[in-house]
Amino acid sequence: MPTSKMLQKSGIKLAAASASDSSFMRVLARRAYAIYVERIGKESAPITFDYAAIAASGDALLAWSDDQLVGMLITRVEDAALHIHNLAVSPDVQGLGLGSALLIEAEQLARRAGSDELRLYTNEAMLENLTFYRRRGYQETHRDIEDGFCRVYFIKRLEPAT
């Protein structure tokens, strides 16, 4: 699997999640989304995901720095698009490019799956995420309240591979 320059330089390794990784995934989600609990007024959806089922599904790509889980990308192809269900980065390495590198991996996954678009949503209270996705070429499509969360939906159409 080709990796971004950031991953090559940092020594961070990507691996598909296995069943034994679910507890690490749960801890990472809690750490990555902790700053949003007060803003939203409750735990954000990714904190409550069933990580045992996700790890077993083959839909998660994990970023490891030595024995520390520092990032995860959970995707699934639905309706001919690659949906990003969760992109989480440890607070210890936020701002260093890991989130962007994982989005590049998502684009590669989409292409391998025969899709030319990525879709995701984030909470409107996660202002940093709104800026992050817009800067990476994602365009807001709509907003909706779903499961009690005010969500902002995004899409990115991929250029044909060269």
Tab-separated table of C-alpha atoms in Angstrom:
chain	number	residue	atom	x	y	z
A	1	MET	CA	0.000	0.000	0.000
A	2	PRO	CA	1.582	3.335	-1.020
A	3	THR	CA	1.817	5.788	1.852
A	4	SER	CA	2.084	9.541	2.133
A	5	LYS	CA	5.424	11.262	2.681
A	6	MET	CA	4.304	12.227	6.185
A	7	LEU	CA	3.853	8.583	7.142
A	8	GLN	CA	7.172	7.573	5.573
A	9	LYS	CA	9.088	10.307	7.427
A	10	SER	CA	7.394	9.794	10.789
A	11	GLY	CA	7.770	6.040	11.008
A	12	ILE	CA	4.042	5.679	11.593
A	13	LYS	CA	2.829	2.344	10.260
A	14	LEU	CA	-0.616	1.614	8.890
A	15	ALA	CA	-2.338	-1.698	9.484
A	16	ALA	CA	-5.828	-3.081	9.146
A	17	ALA	CA	-7.566	-3.389	12.495
A	18	SER	CA	-7.966	-6.795	14.069
A	19	ALA	CA	-10.339	-7.919	16.802
A	20	SER	CA	-7.638	-7.409	19.438
A	21	ASP	CA	-7.411	-3.698	18.547
A	22	SER	CA	-10.927	-2.693	19.617
A	23	SER	CA	-9.964	-1.520	23.113
A	24	PHE	CA	-7.174	0.664	21.670
A	25	MET	CA	-9.654	2.113	19.172
A	26	ARG	CA	-12.136	2.925	21.934
A	27	VAL	CA	-9.451	4.708	23.990
A	28	LEU	CA	-8.274	6.700	20.969
A	29	ALA	CA	-11.834	7.804	20.185
A	30	ARG	CA	-12.348	8.994	23.763
A	31	ARG	CA	-9.069	10.941	23.693
A	32	ALA	CA	-9.554	12.421	20.223
A	33	TYR	CA	-13.125	13.576	20.841
A	34	ALA	CA	-12.859	14.561	24.535
A	35	ILE	CA	-12.574	18.273	23.756
A	36	TYR	CA	-15.957	18.227	22.034
A	37	VAL	CA	-18.055	16.698	24.822
A	38	GLU	CA	-18.619	20.041	26.549
A	39	ARG	CA	-19.350	21.850	23.264
A	40	ILE	CA	-21.872	19.248	22.119
A	41	GLY	CA	-23.329	18.614	25.560
A	42	LYS	CA	-22.843	14.861	25.356
A	43	GLU	CA	-20.396	12.282	24.040
A	44	SER	CA	-19.951	12.552	20.294
A	45	ALA	CA	-21.135	9.630	18.196
A	46	PRO	CA	-17.659	8.131	17.531
A	47	ILE	CA	-17.089	7.677	21.257
A	48	THR	CA	-20.080	5.333	21.383
A	49	PHE	CA	-19.280	3.215	18.307
A	50	ASP	CA	-19.049	-0.573	18.658
A	51	TYR	CA	-15.309	-0.864	18.062
A	52	ALA	CA	-15.296	-4.641	18.483
A	53	ALA	CA	-17.647	-4.964	15.507
A	54	ILE	CA	-15.746	-2.339	13.504
A	55	ALA	CA	-12.389	-4.011	14.150
A	56	ALA	CA	-13.816	-7.348	13.046
A	57	SER	CA	-15.424	-5.854	9.912
A	58	GLY	CA	-12.199	-4.983	8.123
A	59	ASP	CA	-13.372	-1.381	7.686
A	60	ALA	CA	-10.721	0.227	9.919
A	61	LEU	CA	-7.187	1.296	9.096
A	62	LEU	CA	-5.012	2.042	12.126
A	63	ALA	CA	-1.941	4.266	12.424
A	64	TRP	CA	0.638	3.019	14.911
A	65	SER	CA	3.701	4.786	16.296
A	66	ASP	CA	5.652	1.990	17.924
A	67	ASP	CA	3.019	0.358	20.155
A	68	GLN	CA	0.788	3.436	20.442
A	69	LEU	CA	-2.359	3.810	18.369
A	70	VAL	CA	-2.192	7.411	17.139
A	71	GLY	CA	-4.818	7.453	14.408
A	72	MET	CA	-7.661	5.561	12.790
A	73	LEU	CA	-9.693	5.751	9.642
A	74	ILE	CA	-12.995	3.899	9.394
A	75	THR	CA	-14.497	3.695	5.917
A	76	ARG	CA	-17.092	1.760	3.990
A	77	VAL	CA	-18.223	1.844	0.381
A	78	GLU	CA	-21.925	2.714	0.238
A	79	ASP	CA	-23.933	3.922	-2.759
A	80	ALA	CA	-20.809	3.972	-4.979
A	81	ALA	CA	-19.003	6.403	-2.649
A	82	LEU	CA	-16.394	5.804	0.023
A	83	HIS	CA	-17.924	6.995	3.287
A	84	ILE	CA	-15.552	8.080	6.020
A	85	HIS	CA	-17.291	7.074	9.230
A	86	ASN	CA	-14.498	8.146	11.542
A	87	LEU	CA	-11.159	9.883	11.251
A	88	ALA	CA	-9.533	10.201	14.657
A	89	VAL	CA	-6.045	11.381	15.576
A	90	SER	CA	-4.496	11.286	19.029
A	91	PRO	CA	-4.205	14.737	20.629
A	92	ASP	CA	-0.476	14.010	21.053
A	93	VAL	CA	0.088	14.151	17.282
A	94	GLN	CA	-2.682	16.451	16.065
A	95	GLY	CA	-1.401	19.181	13.778
A	96	LEU	CA	1.498	17.097	12.436
A	97	GLY	CA	-0.214	15.927	9.251
A	98	LEU	CA	-1.510	12.505	10.258
A	99	GLY	CA	-5.150	13.409	9.600
A	100	SER	CA	-4.244	14.657	6.130
A	101	ALA	CA	-2.205	11.515	5.486
A	102	LEU	CA	-5.168	9.350	6.482
A	103	LEU	CA	-7.401	11.289	4.090
A	104	ILE	CA	-4.900	10.549	1.306
A	105	GLU	CA	-5.189	6.877	2.256
A	106	ALA	CA	-8.987	7.206	2.060
A	107	GLU	CA	-8.670	8.578	-1.470
A	108	GLN	CA	-6.531	5.590	-2.435
A	109	LEU	CA	-9.081	3.226	-0.886
A	110	ALA	CA	-11.848	4.919	-2.862
A	111	ARG	CA	-9.962	4.572	-6.132
A	112	ARG	CA	-9.207	0.896	-5.461
A	113	ALA	CA	-12.917	0.371	-4.785
A	114	GLY	CA	-13.772	2.022	-8.102
A	115	SER	CA	-15.249	5.143	-6.520
A	116	ASP	CA	-14.500	8.730	-7.447
A	117	GLU	CA	-16.109	10.366	-4.437
A	118	LEU	CA	-15.721	10.463	-0.689
A	119	ARG	CA	-18.463	11.434	1.745
A	120	LEU	CA	-18.406	12.206	5.440
A	121	TYR	CA	-20.105	14.202	8.129
A	122	THR	CA	-18.926	15.918	11.258
A	123	ASN	CA	-20.652	17.736	14.084
A	124	GLU	CA	-21.249	21.440	13.544
A	125	ALA	CA	-19.697	22.121	16.974
A	126	MET	CA	-16.400	20.620	15.777
A	127	LEU	CA	-15.292	23.883	14.191
A	128	GLU	CA	-11.730	22.662	13.690
A	129	ASN	CA	-13.026	19.743	11.628
A	130	LEU	CA	-15.154	21.994	9.428
A	131	THR	CA	-12.056	24.027	8.552
A	132	PHE	CA	-9.874	20.921	8.214
A	133	TYR	CA	-12.137	19.241	5.655
A	134	ARG	CA	-12.771	22.404	3.644
A	135	ARG	CA	-9.025	23.010	3.343
A	136	ARG	CA	-8.624	19.514	1.938
A	137	GLY	CA	-11.121	19.993	-0.853
A	138	TYR	CA	-14.310	18.738	0.783
A	139	GLN	CA	-17.450	20.718	0.006
A	140	GLU	CA	-20.406	21.055	2.333
A	141	THR	CA	-23.552	19.548	0.850
A	142	HIS	CA	-26.079	20.061	3.630
A	143	ARG	CA	-26.750	20.108	7.355
A	144	ASP	CA	-29.162	17.947	9.265
A	145	ILE	CA	-30.060	16.854	12.772
A	146	GLU	CA	-29.629	13.116	13.096
A	147	ASP	CA	-29.674	11.021	16.275
A	148	GLY	CA	-29.711	14.277	18.244
A	149	PHE	CA	-26.511	15.586	16.618
A	150	CYS	CA	-26.251	18.661	14.374
A	151	ARG	CA	-24.286	17.236	11.466
A	152	VAL	CA	-22.552	18.885	8.541
A	153	TYR	CA	-22.228	16.674	5.460
A	154	PHE	CA	-19.328	16.895	3.017
A	155	ILE	CA	-18.350	15.418	-0.334
A	156	LYS	CA	-15.095	15.333	-2.268
A	157	ARG	CA	-14.996	14.278	-5.899
A	158	LEU	CA	-11.699	12.779	-6.958
A	159	GLU	CA	-9.871	13.748	-10.102
A	160	PRO	CA	-9.205	10.842	-12.441
A	161	ALA	CA	-5.977	9.034	-11.550
A	162	THR	CA	-3.036	9.972	-13.738
